[in-house]
């Protein structure tokens, strides 16, 4: 036994086993997230279920589970139930129903069963009854109706997009300008009463803006008027629903689709998820604002954390006199990484938002008060809070890199007549760059996944505008933003329709993983490029 | 024994000859004649043109005495070797000459060192100026993790030379002097760390002579090299001494005998014997020296 232990084999098995276990757990997590997330976009078939009591259900089967029968005698046959997404929330009240399999007498997949993704109220399942243009019926029945739908839908969608564009861009710009002028007027008022000619000029400008607004409003009304085609759908349970075509995001008949068409639909839904705006309180549509907010926040954080951490590490390792005090500082920095992130969040609120943000508001934006500009949560403060949270990681990694640089290299440089700063700048910094990037990679990964401190420093469920847009000064660091991590929490646990939102949780988690992966890969590539530059580098 | 050695070396000649003025080829200004130190006798000869004058140098690492009352003159354009058992303070002494020991916490240095007639501990002297005049090659080769070219050009760049043409010229010249040019001229922009150990050491020599110092300190430059590379570097030292004053540390008696003109034997932080190499190896005046040289030591 002793020989066996001494031989070292058990240690190899133990270490290998530990690695394998970790890998299995990580792989399991990723596979779970991938399966649940990516499967969601695939158009699964629509089933029509006829129940024993004569009722009919039309929808997609989501899952199947055993019904627990506590206390049943041995040998009782097992019973199963399935969950069906029947949609039509506005008609039935709930999206999902559970059906016991024993109660189903017939199950078929009608090829003309239609699934409509709506802009509001979730999915609609049913069969086309007729297509109308205003009051006039233009097509009847599933076949003709489907063709008519194909003809009219693109035009209606275009009109809808045009309406959205005018609302967001044109009217948005007018609102923005109006707000600025109002603040300007208020500012003049704060300075004293003698700004009257200026105020008059600004009032004049407001008038022109209001006129422009009226023009746009008129064209909007016209567009809305022109979009009057609608679809009448008969749904299971003898219900009927009339739906304006403009309300349709997508309409398709999964049971009549081939593999190619399904794949195309899959990609289109996937793309909508990544590049689209959220709908229905985030449970449908895309996550672009959250994706954008996450990446932007991580980048801003990196811009702060990299110089801060690197400089601090340089001072600690290169300049400070090593002794008990520096050791204490080092231990404190390391322990900072273990402080619960929410505490950093609280600090961020107290220090960044109230103290610094509040002061900025008082000094530079007095005209907007009491509405805070910087004195409220925003992407800048969230990034700074996270920078504070992750700075120990960068410090530790950089310090380790500095410690690994042979002392002989510094001496060689000094012996050539370089000053300490020249040595640091030309020799030490390039050599420690890979370690700095390693630290940054860890910091970014940590920041991208952090949620708790963000919830109180600037993340919101739905941000009205991205932190970067077309209005001067283009980058709006004071704005609130959306974040994938918070999105997961919000959609998964705060939404009224948890069942419908569940796939979104997985897909968003998957996307967050991908974001972290991409950010890390970029840094890793950069690092290996740096390393290659010095081939057999010692670090 | 130590005291006897000391006594012999502490013998001074009361000559105040003026000769510091032509020392220090470039930067180091000539010392005023009245500041010239007394000459040091080396065995029977007097060094007529000392480049480096060390007087009563002692050094403590914290509480540990590493050098004790060392006085010697190192001649210009000659090779002087420091020999002695491990830990006797050879490197420490060498590093005093470009004040590299200043970097270590808790070092106390006493005594004076003059290079080219200038007190190197003079507060007015920029330490970087001193180090530009006193180059050093280390025991362990330590090229920068940069390209071969950038390694050789590092010193000149620090001195503010920016013109590409001038740098090219300096790099080529110093690499040729270090007998490395033929091996690397077609891969100047590859990493220096891709070179072999011996090539790296020669690159370190090239890097040190690129700034054309007056004095070149070499701490066991061949300790990690094979006989062929060692021979190359010894050849190089013989060539370089026409231009530079070379001080080297070596553990290899044959090497000291082959390349050096003067040899100093150190033992436990004290200077036991210092004389012409011929004299030391043929006819050492101290028993201790003889024992060490012949390998009968300890
Ligand atoms: N940084 C330091 N701090 C404290 N003591 C030191 C330091 N450097 C050297 N010493 C001590 O000073 C003495 C002389 O060291 P030095 O490096 O000069 O020896 P050396 O003659 O060069 O030896 P070797 O031939 O092994 O290189 C040694 O006893 C060593 O322990
Ligand atoms: Mg040594």
Coordinates of C-alpha atoms and ligand atoms in Angstrom, one line a residue, chain B residues 59 61-62 64-67 84-93 95 101 104-105 107 139 219-220 249 251, ligand 1:
Chain B
X59 CA 31.1 47.7 1.7
X61 CA 25.3 44.4 2.9
X62 CA 23.3 45.3 6.0
X64 CA 27.4 41.7 6.6
X65 CA 30.8 43.0 5.6
X66 CA 31.4 42.1 2.0
X67 CA 34.5 44.3 1.1
X84 CA 39.2 34.4 -5.8
X85 CA 36.9 31.8 -4.3
X86 CA 33.2 32.1 -4.6
X87 CA 31.6 34.6 -2.3
X88 CA 34.8 36.6 -1.7
X89 CA 33.4 39.8 -3.1
X90 CA 34.6 39.9 -6.7
X91 CA 31.2 40.8 -8.2
X92 CA 30.5 43.2 -5.4
X93 CA 33.8 45.0 -6.1
X95 CA 29.6 46.5 -9.2
X101 CA 25.2 48.3 -5.7
X104 CA 20.3 47.2 -3.3
X105 CA 18.6 48.2 0.0
X107 CA 24.1 48.8 1.3
X139 CA 27.7 36.8 -15.3
X219 CA 31.6 39.5 -14.6
X220 CA 32.6 36.0 -15.5
X249 CA 36.1 38.5 -13.0
X251 CA 37.0 31.6 -12.0
Ligands
LIG1 N1 22.4 41.6 -2.4 C1 23.1 41.1 -1.4 N2 22.7 41.1 -0.2 C2 23.4 40.6 0.8 N3 24.5 40.0 0.7 C3 25.1 39.9 -0.5 C4 24.4 40.4 -1.7 N4 25.1 40.2 -2.8 C5 26.2 39.5 -2.3 N5 26.2 39.4 -1.0 C6 27.2 38.7 -0.2 O1 28.4 39.4 -0.4 C7 29.5 38.4 -0.5 C8 30.2 38.6 -1.8 O2 29.4 38.4 -2.8 P1 29.8 38.4 -4.4 O3 28.6 38.2 -5.2 O4 30.6 39.7 -4.6 O5 30.8 37.2 -4.5 P2 31.6 36.7 -5.7 O6 33.0 36.8 -5.4 O7 31.2 37.4 -6.9 O8 31.2 35.2 -5.8 P3 31.0 34.3 -7.1 O9 32.3 33.9 -7.6 O10 30.3 33.1 -6.6 O11 30.2 35.0 -8.1 C9 28.8 37.0 -0.4 O12 29.1 36.5 0.9 C10 27.4 37.3 -0.6 O13 26.7 36.4 0.2

